[in-house]
mmCIF file of C-alpha atoms in Angstrom:
data_model
loop_
_atom_site.group_PDB
_atom_site.id
_atom_site.type_symbol
_atom_site.label_atom_id
_atom_site.label_comp_id
_atom_site.label_asym_id
_atom_site.label_seq_id
_atom_site.Cartn_x
_atom_site.Cartn_y
_atom_site.Cartn_z
ATOM 1 C CA MET A 27 -37.950 13.734 16.767
ATOM 2 C CA TRP A 28 -34.662 12.004 16.169
ATOM 3 C CA SER A 29 -35.342 9.052 13.887
ATOM 4 C CA ALA A 30 -33.492 6.069 12.477
ATOM 5 C CA LYS A 31 -33.208 8.002 9.222
ATOM 6 C CA HIS A 32 -31.268 10.726 10.950
ATOM 7 C CA THR A 33 -29.009 8.169 12.592
ATOM 8 C CA ALA A 34 -28.337 6.575 9.208
ATOM 9 C CA VAL A 35 -27.495 9.968 7.673
ATOM 10 C CA ALA A 36 -25.168 10.770 10.566
ATOM 11 C CA MET A 37 -23.376 7.419 10.290
ATOM 12 C CA LEU A 38 -23.014 7.882 6.536
ATOM 13 C CA LEU A 39 -21.442 11.268 7.114
ATOM 14 C CA VAL A 40 -18.953 9.796 9.559
ATOM 15 C CA VAL A 41 -18.067 7.023 7.111
ATOM 16 C CA LEU A 42 -17.681 9.446 4.217
ATOM 17 C CA THR A 43 -15.438 11.752 6.190
ATOM 18 C CA THR A 44 -13.142 8.943 7.318
ATOM 19 C CA PRO A 45 -10.188 8.244 5.019
ATOM 20 C CA ALA A 46 -10.656 5.056 3.055
ATOM 21 C CA LEU A 47 -7.848 2.511 3.183
ATOM 22 C CA ALA A 48 -9.319 -0.450 1.364
ATOM 23 C CA ALA A 49 -6.856 -3.038 0.135
ATOM 24 C CA PRO A 50 -7.602 -5.048 -3.002
ATOM 25 C CA SER A 51 -9.643 -8.175 -2.538
ATOM 26 C CA PRO A 52 -10.718 -11.057 -4.772
ATOM 27 C CA GLY A 53 -13.567 -10.054 -7.066
ATOM 28 C CA ASP A 54 -12.377 -6.454 -7.506
ATOM 29 C CA MET A 55 -11.562 -5.171 -10.960
ATOM 30 C CA PHE A 56 -7.858 -4.487 -11.411
ATOM 31 C CA PRO A 57 -6.978 -1.178 -13.089
ATOM 32 C CA ASP A 58 -6.040 -1.313 -16.759
ATOM 33 C CA LEU A 59 -2.248 -1.318 -16.796
ATOM 34 C CA ARG A 60 -2.115 0.205 -20.268
ATOM 35 C CA THR A 61 -3.493 3.515 -19.006
ATOM 36 C CA GLN A 62 -1.322 3.897 -15.912
ATOM 37 C CA GLU A 63 1.691 5.620 -17.504
ATOM 38 C CA LEU A 64 4.055 3.033 -16.089
ATOM 39 C CA GLU A 65 7.734 3.495 -16.819
ATOM 40 C CA GLY A 66 9.185 0.578 -18.737
ATOM 41 C CA VAL A 67 8.026 -1.763 -21.447
ATOM 42 C CA LEU A 68 4.664 -3.319 -20.749
ATOM 43 C CA PRO A 69 4.550 -6.791 -22.304
ATOM 44 C CA GLU A 70 1.504 -8.207 -24.053
ATOM 45 C CA ILE A 71 -1.153 -8.639 -21.365
ATOM 46 C CA GLU A 72 -4.232 -9.249 -23.506
ATOM 47 C CA ASP A 73 -5.964 -12.512 -22.465
ATOM 48 C CA ARG A 74 -3.193 -13.358 -20.057
ATOM 49 C CA VAL A 75 -3.292 -14.104 -16.360
ATOM 50 C CA LEU A 76 -1.209 -11.534 -14.502
ATOM 51 C CA VAL A 77 0.936 -11.855 -11.421
ATOM 52 C CA VAL A 78 1.437 -8.227 -10.447
ATOM 53 C CA ASP A 79 4.007 -7.764 -7.721
ATOM 54 C CA PHE A 80 4.337 -4.370 -6.024
ATOM 55 C CA TRP A 81 7.834 -3.885 -4.681
ATOM 56 C CA ALA A 82 10.351 -1.236 -3.669
ATOM 57 C CA SER A 83 14.133 -1.085 -3.519
ATOM 58 C CA TRP A 84 14.037 -0.166 0.184
ATOM 59 C CA CYS A 85 11.946 -3.211 1.050
ATOM 60 C CA ALA A 86 14.024 -6.147 2.291
ATOM 61 C CA PRO A 87 11.442 -8.925 1.703
ATOM 62 C CA CYS A 88 11.096 -7.724 -1.900
ATOM 63 C CA ARG A 89 14.689 -8.787 -2.513
ATOM 64 C CA ARG A 90 13.841 -12.296 -1.365
ATOM 65 C CA SER A 91 10.710 -12.415 -3.504
ATOM 66 C CA PHE A 92 12.494 -11.908 -6.826
ATOM 67 C CA PRO A 93 13.978 -15.432 -7.096
ATOM 68 C CA ALA A 94 10.522 -16.871 -6.350
ATOM 69 C CA LEU A 95 8.930 -14.670 -9.005
ATOM 70 C CA SER A 96 11.598 -15.825 -11.462
ATOM 71 C CA ARG A 97 10.731 -19.453 -10.756
ATOM 72 C CA LEU A 98 7.015 -18.738 -11.181
ATOM 73 C CA HIS A 99 7.719 -16.948 -14.450
ATOM 74 C CA GLU A 100 9.704 -19.905 -15.787
ATOM 75 C CA GLU A 101 7.028 -22.328 -14.680
ATOM 76 C CA PHE A 102 3.908 -20.516 -15.879
ATOM 77 C CA HIS A 103 4.957 -18.218 -18.709
ATOM 78 C CA HIS A 104 4.157 -20.738 -21.432
ATOM 79 C CA ARG A 105 0.761 -21.379 -19.839
ATOM 80 C CA GLY A 106 -0.423 -17.822 -20.381
ATOM 81 C CA VAL A 107 0.827 -16.146 -17.215
ATOM 82 C CA THR A 108 2.703 -12.850 -17.238
ATOM 83 C CA VAL A 109 4.674 -11.813 -14.189
ATOM 84 C CA LEU A 110 4.954 -8.052 -13.769
ATOM 85 C CA ALA A 111 7.002 -6.486 -11.015
ATOM 86 C CA VAL A 112 5.859 -2.915 -10.440
ATOM 87 C CA SER A 113 8.245 -0.772 -8.451
ATOM 88 C CA VAL A 114 6.938 2.088 -6.329
ATOM 89 C CA ASP A 115 10.359 3.744 -6.090
ATOM 90 C CA ARG A 116 10.190 7.493 -6.495
ATOM 91 C CA LYS A 117 13.811 7.720 -7.589
ATOM 92 C CA ARG A 118 14.802 6.074 -10.819
ATOM 93 C CA GLN A 119 18.357 5.479 -9.638
ATOM 94 C CA ASP A 120 17.099 3.399 -6.684
ATOM 95 C CA TYR A 121 15.003 1.329 -9.066
ATOM 96 C CA GLU A 122 17.860 0.824 -11.487
ATOM 97 C CA ALA A 123 20.371 0.051 -8.737
ATOM 98 C CA PHE A 124 18.076 -2.647 -7.391
ATOM 99 C CA LEU A 125 17.709 -4.300 -10.782
ATOM 100 C CA GLN A 126 21.383 -4.051 -11.660
ATOM 101 C CA GLY A 127 22.899 -7.492 -11.355
ATOM 102 C CA ARG A 128 19.561 -9.192 -10.788
ATOM 103 C CA ALA A 129 18.354 -9.179 -14.406
ATOM 104 C CA PRO A 130 14.967 -10.743 -13.702
ATOM 105 C CA PRO A 131 13.476 -12.756 -16.578
ATOM 106 C CA PHE A 132 10.047 -11.161 -16.035
ATOM 107 C CA ALA A 133 8.942 -7.612 -16.861
ATOM 108 C CA THR A 134 9.768 -4.825 -14.432
ATOM 109 C CA LEU A 135 8.006 -1.491 -14.498
ATOM 110 C CA ARG A 136 8.077 1.616 -12.337
ATOM 111 C CA ASP A 137 5.004 3.399 -11.076
ATOM 112 C CA ALA A 138 6.843 6.688 -10.717
ATOM 113 C CA THR A 139 3.711 8.770 -10.199
ATOM 114 C CA HIS A 140 2.114 6.233 -7.822
ATOM 115 C CA ARG A 141 -0.975 6.387 -9.979
ATOM 116 C CA LEU A 142 -1.476 2.633 -10.106
ATOM 117 C CA VAL A 143 -0.471 1.860 -6.540
ATOM 118 C CA SER A 144 -2.821 4.543 -5.205
ATOM 119 C CA GLN A 145 -5.713 2.762 -6.889
ATOM 120 C CA VAL A 146 -4.703 -0.752 -5.899
ATOM 121 C CA ARG A 147 -3.645 0.220 -2.345
ATOM 122 C CA PRO A 148 -1.502 -2.811 -1.445
ATOM 123 C CA PRO A 149 -1.546 -3.316 2.331
ATOM 124 C CA VAL A 150 2.200 -4.001 2.651
ATOM 125 C CA MET A 151 5.341 -4.175 0.548
ATOM 126 C CA PRO A 152 5.613 -6.459 -1.317
ATOM 127 C CA THR A 153 2.083 -7.424 -2.296
ATOM 128 C CA THR A 154 1.334 -9.824 -5.109
ATOM 129 C CA VAL A 155 -1.995 -9.651 -6.899
ATOM 130 C CA ILE A 156 -3.227 -12.416 -9.184
ATOM 131 C CA VAL A 157 -5.442 -11.048 -11.951
ATOM 132 C CA ASP A 158 -7.297 -13.319 -14.343
ATOM 133 C CA ALA A 159 -7.611 -12.776 -18.098
ATOM 134 C CA THR A 160 -10.793 -10.738 -17.638
ATOM 135 C CA GLY A 161 -9.094 -8.265 -15.305
ATOM 136 C CA VAL A 162 -10.638 -9.528 -12.081
ATOM 137 C CA VAL A 163 -8.491 -9.900 -8.962
ATOM 138 C CA ARG A 164 -8.455 -13.576 -7.993
ATOM 139 C CA ALA A 165 -6.002 -13.594 -5.098
ATOM 140 C CA VAL A 166 -3.898 -11.192 -3.048
ATOM 141 C CA PHE A 167 -0.728 -12.124 -1.188
ATOM 142 C CA ALA A 168 0.326 -9.504 1.330
ATOM 143 C CA GLY A 169 4.020 -9.673 2.120
ATOM 144 C CA PHE A 170 6.503 -12.323 1.098
ATOM 145 C CA HIS A 171 6.824 -15.287 3.453
ATOM 146 C CA GLY A 172 9.162 -17.525 1.471
ATOM 147 C CA ASP A 173 7.843 -20.905 0.357
ATOM 148 C CA GLU A 174 4.435 -20.245 1.866
ATOM 149 C CA THR A 175 3.822 -17.300 -0.464
ATOM 150 C CA GLU A 176 5.376 -19.010 -3.467
ATOM 151 C CA GLN A 177 3.230 -22.107 -2.978
ATOM 152 C CA GLY A 178 0.185 -19.925 -2.433
ATOM 153 C CA ILE A 179 0.710 -18.098 -5.712
ATOM 154 C CA ARG A 180 1.318 -21.398 -7.478
ATOM 155 C CA ALA A 181 -1.915 -22.849 -6.074
ATOM 156 C CA ALA A 182 -3.875 -19.717 -7.021
ATOM 157 C CA LEU A 183 -2.566 -19.909 -10.582
ATOM 158 C CA GLU A 184 -3.396 -23.604 -10.868
ATOM 159 C CA LYS A 185 -6.981 -22.788 -9.859
ATOM 160 C CA ILE A 186 -7.331 -20.249 -12.651
ATOM 161 C CA LEU A 187 -5.449 -21.997 -15.424
ATOM 162 C CA PRO A 188 -6.635 -25.004 -17.389
ATOM 163 C CA PRO A 189 -4.698 -28.211 -16.645
ATOM 164 C CA PRO A 190 -1.398 -28.431 -18.537
ATOM 165 C CA MET B 3 -50.127 27.748 21.522
ATOM 166 C CA THR B 4 -47.610 27.979 18.665
ATOM 167 C CA MET B 5 -44.653 28.815 20.864
ATOM 168 C CA PRO B 6 -43.950 25.309 22.185
ATOM 169 C CA ASN B 7 -43.832 23.930 18.623
ATOM 170 C CA ARG B 8 -41.266 26.503 17.563
ATOM 171 C CA ILE B 9 -39.119 25.742 20.554
ATOM 172 C CA SER B 10 -39.291 21.985 19.938
ATOM 173 C CA LEU B 11 -38.179 22.431 16.323
ATOM 174 C CA ARG B 12 -34.912 24.124 17.256
ATOM 175 C CA PRO B 13 -33.077 21.098 18.656
ATOM 176 C CA ARG B 14 -33.808 19.176 15.483
ATOM 177 C CA LEU B 15 -32.573 21.977 13.279
ATOM 178 C CA ILE B 16 -29.412 22.369 15.272
ATOM 179 C CA LEU B 17 -28.600 18.743 15.970
ATOM 180 C CA LEU B 18 -27.952 17.531 12.428
ATOM 181 C CA PRO B 19 -25.610 20.386 11.426
ATOM 182 C CA ALA B 20 -23.903 20.029 14.787
ATOM 183 C CA LEU B 21 -23.403 16.328 14.196
ATOM 184 C CA LEU B 22 -22.059 17.034 10.726
ATOM 185 C CA LEU B 23 -19.649 19.576 12.158
ATOM 186 C CA ILE B 24 -18.491 17.172 14.854
ATOM 187 C CA ALA B 25 -17.981 14.415 12.260
ATOM 188 C CA LEU B 26 -15.917 16.733 10.089
ATOM 189 C CA LEU B 27 -13.859 17.950 13.021
ATOM 190 C CA LEU B 28 -13.238 14.431 14.295
ATOM 191 C CA SER B 29 -12.169 13.211 10.862
ATOM 192 C CA GLY B 30 -9.729 16.112 10.777
ATOM 193 C CA CYS B 31 -8.106 14.742 13.926
ATOM 194 C CA THR B 32 -7.385 11.364 12.386
ATOM 195 C CA THR B 33 -3.914 10.627 11.163
ATOM 196 C CA PRO B 34 -4.040 8.102 8.364
ATOM 197 C CA PRO B 35 -1.045 5.781 8.470
ATOM 198 C CA VAL B 36 1.716 6.344 5.952
ATOM 199 C CA PRO B 37 0.745 4.129 3.002
ATOM 200 C CA PRO B 38 3.133 1.201 2.512
ATOM 201 C CA TRP B 39 4.255 2.516 -0.876
ATOM 202 C CA GLU B 40 5.272 5.863 0.633
ATOM 203 C CA ARG B 41 7.411 4.400 3.408
ATOM 204 C CA GLY B 42 10.546 4.722 1.361
ATOM 205 C CA ALA B 43 10.555 8.338 2.482
ATOM 206 C CA LEU B 44 11.065 7.141 6.063
ATOM 207 C CA THR B 45 14.386 5.576 5.091
ATOM 208 C CA GLU B 46 15.842 8.793 3.756
ATOM 209 C CA TYR B 47 18.697 10.526 5.517
ATOM 210 C CA GLY B 48 16.621 13.542 6.426
ATOM 211 C CA MET B 49 14.174 11.368 8.329
ATOM 212 C CA GLN B 50 16.807 9.925 10.671
ATOM 213 C CA PRO B 51 16.389 11.329 14.160
ATOM 214 C CA GLU B 52 20.123 11.032 14.906
ATOM 215 C CA ARG B 53 21.736 12.275 11.737
ATOM 216 C CA ASP B 54 24.055 14.656 13.588
ATOM 217 C CA PRO B 55 26.880 12.565 15.134
ATOM 218 C CA LEU B 56 27.997 15.372 17.465
ATOM 219 C CA LEU B 57 24.512 15.901 18.843
ATOM 220 C CA THR B 58 24.071 12.167 19.230
ATOM 221 C CA ALA B 59 27.355 11.927 21.163
ATOM 222 C CA MET B 60 26.269 14.769 23.434
ATOM 223 C CA ASN B 61 22.899 13.191 24.052
ATOM 224 C CA GLU B 62 24.579 9.884 24.789
ATOM 225 C CA HIS B 63 26.867 11.578 27.285
ATOM 226 C CA ILE B 64 23.988 13.339 29.027
ATOM 227 C CA TRP B 65 21.989 10.138 29.132
ATOM 228 C CA PHE B 66 24.915 8.187 30.532
ATOM 229 C CA SER B 67 25.638 10.856 33.156
ATOM 230 C CA ARG B 68 22.067 11.024 34.357
ATOM 231 C CA GLU B 69 20.895 7.468 34.029
ATOM 232 C CA ALA B 70 24.163 5.543 34.248
ATOM 233 C CA SER B 71 23.198 3.720 31.095
ATOM 234 C CA THR B 72 24.185 3.913 27.509
ATOM 235 C CA GLY B 73 23.229 2.499 24.129
ATOM 236 C CA GLY B 74 19.874 1.237 23.007
ATOM 237 C CA ARG B 75 19.094 4.427 21.149
ATOM 238 C CA GLY B 76 19.156 3.124 17.626
ATOM 239 C CA VAL B 77 16.611 0.992 15.860
ATOM 240 C CA GLY B 78 17.645 -1.524 13.235
ATOM 241 C CA GLY B 79 16.006 -1.786 9.848
ATOM 242 C CA SER B 80 14.577 0.698 7.475
ATOM 243 C CA GLY B 81 11.249 1.181 9.176
ATOM 244 C CA CYS B 82 9.419 0.276 6.025
ATOM 245 C CA GLY B 83 6.924 -1.830 7.927
ATOM 246 C CA CYS B 84 7.284 -4.618 5.394
ATOM 247 C CA ASN B 85 5.438 -7.764 6.400
#
């Protein structure tokens, strides 16, 4: 007889054979950036809150997000926040051309092998992930929507950080 | 008396592997969307459908001759699907 157990097994099989496309969500552990073979100089991230922004040179909203990230860096750096902009550009020249003339005050890295981005699976470009000092994702901002996103990141950081 | 039992066992033995096979085949038919971080490839020259100007001009001419309309073939933006 066909039982509920069989139905459960069948549903599990269907789920397991369907490609997983899970985006990061608050409460998830963020991968350790020190083991991701990122191109560039990784700043000191121990015991710091991270604002990890995934971007690409071909992504128009990413260009608009850089000034906002610069402001957030200036505002929160001394309070223990590190802004990291991780490029997913495959070609180094695209990455370098994008940065040329911009000279962002925060750290920029390149995930040339897509090792990190494949684990984090950001839903859109750009995506900004707030990671607390213990490595737990606290907030995810999909896309850049001007002031709305900037204020959202600011509010998320204020929730994590002790009062100034 | 044992025959009916043997016959009734067969559907059960066949159904689960059949379901597994169907699940595998159906998952093979799915096309996962291009991940956002891979969409840079869509902006490359080789991915443009109208990268040959001569062919584009010919297609435009044929379209105009048949439909008495022109333009509206191109799509703006990089197709990165940002936001």
